[in-house]
Amino acid sequence: MPKNIFSRAQSRSLTRHHKIAMAGVATLGAAAIGFSAVPSGASTKTTTEAAQPAAVAYSTQQIKDVKASVTDQMAGASLKAEQIAAKKKADAAAAAKKKAAAEAAKKKAEAARKAKEAASRDAKRAQAKKAAVKSYPNNLDGWIRESLAILKKHDIPASYDGIHRNIMRESSGNPKAINNWDINAINGIPSKGLLQVIPPTFKHWHVPGTSWDIYDPVANITAACNYAADKYGSMDNVDSAY
């Protein structure tokens, strides 16, 4: 009997524990059954949809806008390059024009300077020439010296002494002297002036640069010396009427 009583108590105790355990197992089993009851295709579908990447949205308008922007930038760069080139060209032209103007001004100034220097030289030469024109006193000594200067230019030989000696014999130094008694006077062509030259002789042997007035002292002396140089070699060789 006691053995059976122990067996029943143990049986009741185990049964309570078993019930609790069985309840937990049942709950777990139900969950497992519910999970396993989901179709395999549905599980695959869910996994695939979760792994699938989100679709990227894009617009062709944005690409067009980018292309247009790049084109505009290139056009702007090209226009800027053209403007820079045009400015360089304009600057070069302006510099060339300025340089040409400066060179023209320099040439003009140089020409003006040369003209001024030439005018100055001409003025100096004129002054020198004027200064070189020696003035002679209006007397016998001055007349002889001036005549000798002219004779020298024309390579006509004569000396101061030879001229002076013949003047004193012919007219005593009177430039208005005239011979009205000799053969020449009888023939209507009297001798005149310092060296008593007849008009035809004076006209024929007249020296350029002197007066055509036979009574002019310098012209009379010069023409007479020119005649004497041709006929006698020099007025120095004349010692009497000639």
PDB file of C-alpha atoms in Angstrom:
ATOM      1  CA  MET A   1       0.000   0.000   0.000  1.00  0.00           C
ATOM      2  CA  PRO A   2       2.641   2.572   1.026  1.00  0.00           C
ATOM      3  CA  LYS A   3       4.472   1.880  -2.224  1.00  0.00           C
ATOM      4  CA  ASN A   4       1.420   2.728  -4.206  1.00  0.00           C
ATOM      5  CA  ILE A   5       0.725   5.881  -2.149  1.00  0.00           C
ATOM      6  CA  PHE A   6       4.242   7.177  -3.014  1.00  0.00           C
ATOM      7  CA  SER A   7       3.706   6.364  -6.529  1.00  0.00           C
ATOM      8  CA  ARG A   8       0.503   8.374  -6.740  1.00  0.00           C
ATOM      9  CA  ALA A   9       1.986  11.425  -4.973  1.00  0.00           C
ATOM     10  CA  GLN A  10       4.953  11.408  -7.257  1.00  0.00           C
ATOM     11  CA  SER A  11       2.602  11.044 -10.142  1.00  0.00           C
ATOM     12  CA  ARG A  12       0.566  14.073  -9.085  1.00  0.00           C
ATOM     13  CA  SER A  13       3.737  16.165  -8.552  1.00  0.00           C
ATOM     14  CA  LEU A  14       5.210  15.307 -11.895  1.00  0.00           C
ATOM     15  CA  THR A  15       1.959  15.985 -13.558  1.00  0.00           C
ATOM     16  CA  ARG A  16       1.921  19.625 -12.356  1.00  0.00           C
ATOM     17  CA  HIS A  17       5.429  20.224 -13.548  1.00  0.00           C
ATOM     18  CA  HIS A  18       4.730  18.443 -16.685  1.00  0.00           C
ATOM     19  CA  LYS A  19       1.747  20.663 -17.300  1.00  0.00           C
ATOM     20  CA  ILE A  20       3.806  23.794 -16.885  1.00  0.00           C
ATOM     21  CA  ALA A  21       6.482  22.437 -19.133  1.00  0.00           C
ATOM     22  CA  MET A  22       4.030  21.233 -21.624  1.00  0.00           C
ATOM     23  CA  ALA A  23       2.349  24.652 -21.636  1.00  0.00           C
ATOM     24  CA  GLY A  24       5.720  26.293 -22.457  1.00  0.00           C
ATOM     25  CA  VAL A  25       6.487  23.691 -25.055  1.00  0.00           C
ATOM     26  CA  ALA A  26       3.077  24.181 -26.523  1.00  0.00           C
ATOM     27  CA  THR A  27       3.582  27.895 -26.760  1.00  0.00           C
ATOM     28  CA  LEU A  28       6.933  27.426 -28.405  1.00  0.00           C
ATOM     29  CA  GLY A  29       5.531  24.800 -30.646  1.00  0.00           C
ATOM     30  CA  ALA A  30       2.726  27.061 -31.725  1.00  0.00           C
ATOM     31  CA  ALA A  31       5.210  29.788 -32.533  1.00  0.00           C
ATOM     32  CA  ALA A  32       7.346  27.375 -34.426  1.00  0.00           C
ATOM     33  CA  ILE A  33       4.365  26.046 -36.299  1.00  0.00           C
ATOM     34  CA  GLY A  34       3.248  29.572 -37.100  1.00  0.00           C
ATOM     35  CA  PHE A  35       6.650  30.492 -38.397  1.00  0.00           C
ATOM     36  CA  SER A  36       7.031  27.322 -40.387  1.00  0.00           C
ATOM     37  CA  ALA A  37       3.542  27.789 -41.771  1.00  0.00           C
ATOM     38  CA  VAL A  38       4.642  30.817 -43.764  1.00  0.00           C
ATOM     39  CA  PRO A  39       5.153  29.757 -47.365  1.00  0.00           C
ATOM     40  CA  SER A  40       8.689  29.521 -48.555  1.00  0.00           C
ATOM     41  CA  GLY A  41       7.877  31.684 -51.600  1.00  0.00           C
ATOM     42  CA  ALA A  42       6.580  34.494 -49.367  1.00  0.00           C
ATOM     43  CA  SER A  43       9.773  34.452 -47.315  1.00  0.00           C
ATOM     44  CA  THR A  44      11.901  34.674 -50.486  1.00  0.00           C
ATOM     45  CA  LYS A  45       9.829  37.504 -51.800  1.00  0.00           C
ATOM     46  CA  THR A  46      10.228  39.534 -48.652  1.00  0.00           C
ATOM     47  CA  THR A  47      13.993  39.034 -48.652  1.00  0.00           C
ATOM     48  CA  THR A  48      14.291  39.987 -52.303  1.00  0.00           C
ATOM     49  CA  GLU A  49      12.243  43.103 -51.885  1.00  0.00           C
ATOM     50  CA  ALA A  50      14.338  44.188 -48.933  1.00  0.00           C
ATOM     51  CA  ALA A  51      17.620  43.602 -50.793  1.00  0.00           C
ATOM     52  CA  GLN A  52      16.499  45.362 -53.961  1.00  0.00           C
ATOM     53  CA  PRO A  53      18.128  48.896 -54.272  1.00  0.00           C
ATOM     54  CA  ALA A  54      15.902  51.958 -54.548  1.00  0.00           C
ATOM     55  CA  ALA A  55      15.342  53.226 -58.066  1.00  0.00           C
ATOM     56  CA  VAL A  56      17.404  56.421 -59.005  1.00  0.00           C
ATOM     57  CA  ALA A  57      15.293  59.133 -60.534  1.00  0.00           C
ATOM     58  CA  TYR A  58      16.908  61.359 -63.187  1.00  0.00           C
ATOM     59  CA  SER A  59      15.823  63.912 -65.795  1.00  0.00           C
ATOM     60  CA  THR A  60      17.140  64.620 -69.309  1.00  0.00           C
ATOM     61  CA  GLN A  61      16.361  68.284 -68.713  1.00  0.00           C
ATOM     62  CA  GLN A  62      19.115  68.438 -66.096  1.00  0.00           C
ATOM     63  CA  ILE A  63      21.624  67.019 -68.595  1.00  0.00           C
ATOM     64  CA  LYS A  64      20.511  69.580 -71.165  1.00  0.00           C
ATOM     65  CA  ASP A  65      20.932  72.333 -68.594  1.00  0.00           C
ATOM     66  CA  VAL A  66      24.454  71.156 -67.798  1.00  0.00           C
ATOM     67  CA  LYS A  67      25.374  71.009 -71.478  1.00  0.00           C
ATOM     68  CA  ALA A  68      23.930  74.472 -72.022  1.00  0.00           C
ATOM     69  CA  SER A  69      25.877  75.798 -69.043  1.00  0.00           C
ATOM     70  CA  VAL A  70      29.153  74.312 -70.341  1.00  0.00           C
ATOM     71  CA  THR A  71      28.455  75.718 -73.810  1.00  0.00           C
ATOM     72  CA  ASP A  72      27.750  79.139 -72.340  1.00  0.00           C
ATOM     73  CA  GLN A  73      30.951  79.012 -70.341  1.00  0.00           C
ATOM     74  CA  MET A  74      32.946  78.042 -73.432  1.00  0.00           C
ATOM     75  CA  ALA A  75      31.295  80.803 -75.448  1.00  0.00           C
ATOM     76  CA  GLY A  76      32.012  83.276 -72.669  1.00  0.00           C
ATOM     77  CA  ALA A  77      35.638  82.191 -72.527  1.00  0.00           C
ATOM     78  CA  SER A  78      35.945  82.486 -76.309  1.00  0.00           C
ATOM     79  CA  LEU A  79      34.356  85.962 -76.250  1.00  0.00           C
ATOM     80  CA  LYS A  80      36.692  87.038 -73.478  1.00  0.00           C
ATOM     81  CA  ALA A  81      39.692  85.746 -75.429  1.00  0.00           C
ATOM     82  CA  GLU A  82      38.505  87.682 -78.493  1.00  0.00           C
ATOM     83  CA  GLN A  83      38.062  90.821 -76.406  1.00  0.00           C
ATOM     84  CA  ILE A  84      41.558  90.429 -74.960  1.00  0.00           C
ATOM     85  CA  ALA A  85      43.003  89.916 -78.451  1.00  0.00           C
ATOM     86  CA  ALA A  86      41.082  92.939 -79.754  1.00  0.00           C
ATOM     87  CA  LYS A  87      42.346  95.062 -76.869  1.00  0.00           C
ATOM     88  CA  LYS A  88      45.924  93.930 -77.482  1.00  0.00           C
ATOM     89  CA  LYS A  89      45.535  94.762 -81.169  1.00  0.00           C
ATOM     90  CA  ALA A  90      44.059  98.178 -80.352  1.00  0.00           C
ATOM     91  CA  ASP A  91      46.828  98.858 -77.825  1.00  0.00           C
ATOM     92  CA  ALA A  92      49.457  97.840 -80.374  1.00  0.00           C
ATOM     93  CA  ALA A  93      47.873 100.108 -83.005  1.00  0.00           C
ATOM     94  CA  ALA A  94      47.726 102.994 -80.533  1.00  0.00           C
ATOM     95  CA  ALA A  95      51.362 102.410 -79.541  1.00  0.00           C
ATOM     96  CA  ALA A  96      52.410 102.295 -83.213  1.00  0.00           C
ATOM     97  CA  LYS A  97      50.483 105.498 -83.922  1.00  0.00           C
ATOM     98  CA  LYS A  98      52.058 107.195 -80.917  1.00  0.00           C
ATOM     99  CA  LYS A  99      55.497 106.032 -81.992  1.00  0.00           C
ATOM    100  CA  ALA A 100      54.920 107.267 -85.556  1.00  0.00           C
ATOM    101  CA  ALA A 101      53.732 110.630 -84.222  1.00  0.00           C
ATOM    102  CA  ALA A 102      56.788 110.878 -81.991  1.00  0.00           C
ATOM    103  CA  GLU A 103      59.102 110.027 -84.894  1.00  0.00           C
ATOM    104  CA  ALA A 104      57.346 112.565 -87.135  1.00  0.00           C
ATOM    105  CA  ALA A 105      57.668 115.212 -84.437  1.00  0.00           C
ATOM    106  CA  LYS A 106      61.327 114.296 -83.997  1.00  0.00           C
ATOM    107  CA  LYS A 107      61.965 114.552 -87.749  1.00  0.00           C
ATOM    108  CA  LYS A 108      60.123 117.866 -87.887  1.00  0.00           C
ATOM    109  CA  ALA A 109      62.146 119.196 -84.976  1.00  0.00           C
ATOM    110  CA  GLU A 110      65.352 117.935 -86.591  1.00  0.00           C
ATOM    111  CA  ALA A 111      64.427 119.571 -89.911  1.00  0.00           C
ATOM    112  CA  ALA A 112      63.617 122.822 -88.095  1.00  0.00           C
ATOM    113  CA  ARG A 113      66.927 122.612 -86.247  1.00  0.00           C
ATOM    114  CA  LYS A 114      68.863 122.008 -89.470  1.00  0.00           C
ATOM    115  CA  ALA A 115      67.012 124.841 -91.206  1.00  0.00           C
ATOM    116  CA  LYS A 116      67.801 127.133 -88.292  1.00  0.00           C
ATOM    117  CA  GLU A 117      71.444 126.097 -88.346  1.00  0.00           C
ATOM    118  CA  ALA A 118      71.597 126.600 -92.111  1.00  0.00           C
ATOM    119  CA  ALA A 119      70.017 130.032 -91.777  1.00  0.00           C
ATOM    120  CA  SER A 120      72.484 130.852 -89.041  1.00  0.00           C
ATOM    121  CA  ARG A 121      75.386 129.704 -91.219  1.00  0.00           C
ATOM    122  CA  ASP A 122      74.077 131.750 -94.128  1.00  0.00           C
ATOM    123  CA  ALA A 123      73.754 134.770 -91.880  1.00  0.00           C
ATOM    124  CA  LYS A 124      77.276 134.263 -90.594  1.00  0.00           C
ATOM    125  CA  ARG A 125      78.603 133.845 -94.132  1.00  0.00           C
ATOM    126  CA  ALA A 126      76.774 136.986 -95.202  1.00  0.00           C
ATOM    127  CA  GLN A 127      78.231 138.866 -92.263  1.00  0.00           C
ATOM    128  CA  ALA A 128      81.671 137.461 -93.005  1.00  0.00           C
ATOM    129  CA  LYS A 129      81.302 138.376 -96.655  1.00  0.00           C
ATOM    130  CA  LYS A 130      80.131 141.828 -95.730  1.00  0.00           C
ATOM    131  CA  ALA A 131      83.040 142.175 -93.362  1.00  0.00           C
ATOM    132  CA  ALA A 132      85.340 140.864 -96.070  1.00  0.00           C
ATOM    133  CA  VAL A 133      84.236 143.599 -98.436  1.00  0.00           C
ATOM    134  CA  LYS A 134      86.951 146.028 -97.664  1.00  0.00           C
ATOM    135  CA  SER A 135      86.157 149.646 -97.854  1.00  0.00           C
ATOM    136  CA  TYR A 136      88.662 152.012 -99.413  1.00  0.00           C
ATOM    137  CA  PRO A 137      89.095 155.715 -98.866  1.00  0.00           C
ATOM    138  CA  ASN A 138      87.791 157.970-101.568  1.00  0.00           C
ATOM    139  CA  ASN A 139      91.201 159.257-102.639  1.00  0.00           C
ATOM    140  CA  LEU A 140      94.002 158.324-105.025  1.00  0.00           C
ATOM    141  CA  ASP A 141      95.486 155.776-102.633  1.00  0.00           C
ATOM    142  CA  GLY A 142      92.094 154.136-102.087  1.00  0.00           C
ATOM    143  CA  TRP A 143      91.297 154.070-105.799  1.00  0.00           C
ATOM    144  CA  ILE A 144      94.592 152.384-106.672  1.00  0.00           C
ATOM    145  CA  ARG A 145      94.220 149.775-103.882  1.00  0.00           C
ATOM    146  CA  GLU A 146      90.648 148.942-104.834  1.00  0.00           C
ATOM    147  CA  SER A 147      91.624 148.600-108.489  1.00  0.00           C
ATOM    148  CA  LEU A 148      94.519 146.293-107.557  1.00  0.00           C
ATOM    149  CA  ALA A 149      92.064 144.008-105.636  1.00  0.00           C
ATOM    150  CA  ILE A 150      89.853 143.744-108.727  1.00  0.00           C
ATOM    151  CA  LEU A 151      92.826 143.193-111.040  1.00  0.00           C
ATOM    152  CA  LYS A 152      94.008 140.380-108.782  1.00  0.00           C
ATOM    153  CA  LYS A 153      90.641 138.571-109.061  1.00  0.00           C
ATOM    154  CA  HIS A 154      90.961 138.655-112.862  1.00  0.00           C
ATOM    155  CA  ASP A 155      94.666 137.738-112.905  1.00  0.00           C
ATOM    156  CA  ILE A 156      95.641 141.042-114.504  1.00  0.00           C
ATOM    157  CA  PRO A 157      99.224 142.028-113.587  1.00  0.00           C
ATOM    158  CA  ALA A 158      99.994 145.466-112.133  1.00  0.00           C
ATOM    159  CA  SER A 159     101.650 147.073-109.146  1.00  0.00           C
ATOM    160  CA  TYR A 160     100.868 150.025-106.937  1.00  0.00           C
ATOM    161  CA  ASP A 161     104.010 151.875-107.982  1.00  0.00           C
ATOM    162  CA  GLY A 162     103.491 151.286-111.699  1.00  0.00           C
ATOM    163  CA  ILE A 163      99.892 152.540-111.554  1.00  0.00           C
ATOM    164  CA  HIS A 164     100.714 155.529-109.345  1.00  0.00           C
ATOM    165  CA  ARG A 165     103.649 156.614-111.509  1.00  0.00           C
ATOM    166  CA  ASN A 166     101.597 156.569-114.740  1.00  0.00           C
ATOM    167  CA  ILE A 167      98.603 158.342-113.133  1.00  0.00           C
ATOM    168  CA  MET A 168     100.812 161.201-111.973  1.00  0.00           C
ATOM    169  CA  ARG A 169     102.277 161.571-115.478  1.00  0.00           C
ATOM    170  CA  GLU A 170      98.919 161.378-117.309  1.00  0.00           C
ATOM    171  CA  SER A 171      96.514 163.351-115.076  1.00  0.00           C
ATOM    172  CA  SER A 172      98.326 164.394-111.904  1.00  0.00           C
ATOM    173  CA  GLY A 173      95.693 162.388-109.996  1.00  0.00           C
ATOM    174  CA  ASN A 174      92.653 164.243-111.346  1.00  0.00           C
ATOM    175  CA  PRO A 175      89.852 161.728-112.165  1.00  0.00           C
ATOM    176  CA  LYS A 176      88.044 164.386-114.278  1.00  0.00           C
ATOM    177  CA  ALA A 177      91.064 165.240-116.434  1.00  0.00           C
ATOM    178  CA  ILE A 178      90.497 165.404-120.225  1.00  0.00           C
ATOM    179  CA  ASN A 179      92.885 166.006-123.137  1.00  0.00           C
ATOM    180  CA  ASN A 180      91.382 168.341-125.709  1.00  0.00           C
ATOM    181  CA  TRP A 181      94.514 169.097-127.815  1.00  0.00           C
ATOM    182  CA  ASP A 182      96.164 165.776-128.921  1.00  0.00           C
ATOM    183  CA  ILE A 183      95.389 163.703-131.981  1.00  0.00           C
ATOM    184  CA  ASN A 184      92.677 161.813-130.201  1.00  0.00           C
ATOM    185  CA  ALA A 185      90.907 165.043-129.372  1.00  0.00           C
ATOM    186  CA  ILE A 186      91.301 166.171-132.986  1.00  0.00           C
ATOM    187  CA  ASN A 187      89.678 162.893-134.014  1.00  0.00           C
ATOM    188  CA  GLY A 188      86.814 163.536-131.619  1.00  0.00           C
ATOM    189  CA  ILE A 189      87.746 160.896-129.062  1.00  0.00           C
ATOM    190  CA  PRO A 190      89.734 162.763-126.385  1.00  0.00           C
ATOM    191  CA  SER A 191      91.530 160.881-123.618  1.00  0.00           C
ATOM    192  CA  LYS A 192      89.778 161.008-120.231  1.00  0.00           C
ATOM    193  CA  GLY A 193      90.259 160.147-116.567  1.00  0.00           C
ATOM    194  CA  LEU A 194      93.220 159.286-114.321  1.00  0.00           C
ATOM    195  CA  LEU A 195      95.078 157.237-116.962  1.00  0.00           C
ATOM    196  CA  GLN A 196      93.758 159.193-119.977  1.00  0.00           C
ATOM    197  CA  VAL A 197      91.884 156.398-121.737  1.00  0.00           C
ATOM    198  CA  ILE A 198      89.918 157.088-124.941  1.00  0.00           C
ATOM    199  CA  PRO A 199      86.270 155.887-124.905  1.00  0.00           C
ATOM    200  CA  PRO A 200      86.714 153.005-127.436  1.00  0.00           C
ATOM    201  CA  THR A 201      89.643 151.578-125.421  1.00  0.00           C
ATOM    202  CA  PHE A 202      87.748 151.908-122.150  1.00  0.00           C
ATOM    203  CA  LYS A 203      84.730 150.138-123.620  1.00  0.00           C
ATOM    204  CA  HIS A 204      86.778 147.316-125.131  1.00  0.00           C
ATOM    205  CA  TRP A 205      88.935 146.624-122.030  1.00  0.00           C
ATOM    206  CA  HIS A 206      86.320 147.302-119.413  1.00  0.00           C
ATOM    207  CA  VAL A 207      86.584 144.844-116.475  1.00  0.00           C
ATOM    208  CA  PRO A 208      83.373 143.298-115.094  1.00  0.00           C
ATOM    209  CA  GLY A 209      82.434 144.489-111.650  1.00  0.00           C
ATOM    210  CA  THR A 210      83.422 148.075-112.285  1.00  0.00           C
ATOM    211  CA  SER A 211      81.417 151.086-113.408  1.00  0.00           C
ATOM    212  CA  TRP A 212      80.826 151.887-117.068  1.00  0.00           C
ATOM    213  CA  ASP A 213      81.543 155.533-116.316  1.00  0.00           C
ATOM    214  CA  ILE A 214      84.907 156.415-117.881  1.00  0.00           C
ATOM    215  CA  TYR A 215      85.457 159.105-115.253  1.00  0.00           C
ATOM    216  CA  ASP A 216      85.012 156.593-112.382  1.00  0.00           C
ATOM    217  CA  PRO A 217      88.535 156.369-110.840  1.00  0.00           C
ATOM    218  CA  VAL A 218      88.521 152.586-110.169  1.00  0.00           C
ATOM    219  CA  ALA A 219      86.896 151.705-113.518  1.00  0.00           C
ATOM    220  CA  ASN A 220      89.345 153.961-115.409  1.00  0.00           C
ATOM    221  CA  ILE A 221      92.442 152.506-113.690  1.00  0.00           C
ATOM    222  CA  THR A 222      91.264 148.891-114.113  1.00  0.00           C
ATOM    223  CA  ALA A 223      90.415 149.203-117.815  1.00  0.00           C
ATOM    224  CA  ALA A 224      93.713 150.999-118.559  1.00  0.00           C
ATOM    225  CA  CYS A 225      95.714 148.296-116.705  1.00  0.00           C
ATOM    226  CA  ASN A 226      93.849 145.559-118.612  1.00  0.00           C
ATOM    227  CA  TYR A 227      94.779 147.230-121.908  1.00  0.00           C
ATOM    228  CA  ALA A 228      98.394 147.775-120.832  1.00  0.00           C
ATOM    229  CA  ALA A 229      98.731 144.141-119.702  1.00  0.00           C
ATOM    230  CA  ASP A 230      97.633 142.948-123.123  1.00  0.00           C
ATOM    231  CA  LYS A 231      99.818 145.398-125.074  1.00  0.00           C
ATOM    232  CA  TYR A 232     102.871 145.801-122.792  1.00  0.00           C
ATOM    233  CA  GLY A 233     102.632 142.902-120.362  1.00  0.00           C
ATOM    234  CA  SER A 234     101.829 145.203-117.421  1.00  0.00           C
ATOM    235  CA  MET A 235     101.222 148.849-116.542  1.00  0.00           C
ATOM    236  CA  ASP A 236     104.611 148.654-114.854  1.00  0.00           C
ATOM    237  CA  ASN A 237     106.211 148.545-118.329  1.00  0.00           C
ATOM    238  CA  VAL A 238     104.596 151.823-119.456  1.00  0.00           C
ATOM    239  CA  ASP A 239     106.747 154.940-119.116  1.00  0.00           C
ATOM    240  CA  SER A 240     105.169 157.278-121.656  1.00  0.00           C
ATOM    241  CA  ALA A 241     102.025 157.796-123.693  1.00  0.00           C
ATOM    242  CA  TYR A 242     100.523 154.446-124.543  1.00  0.00           C
TER     243      TYR A 242
END
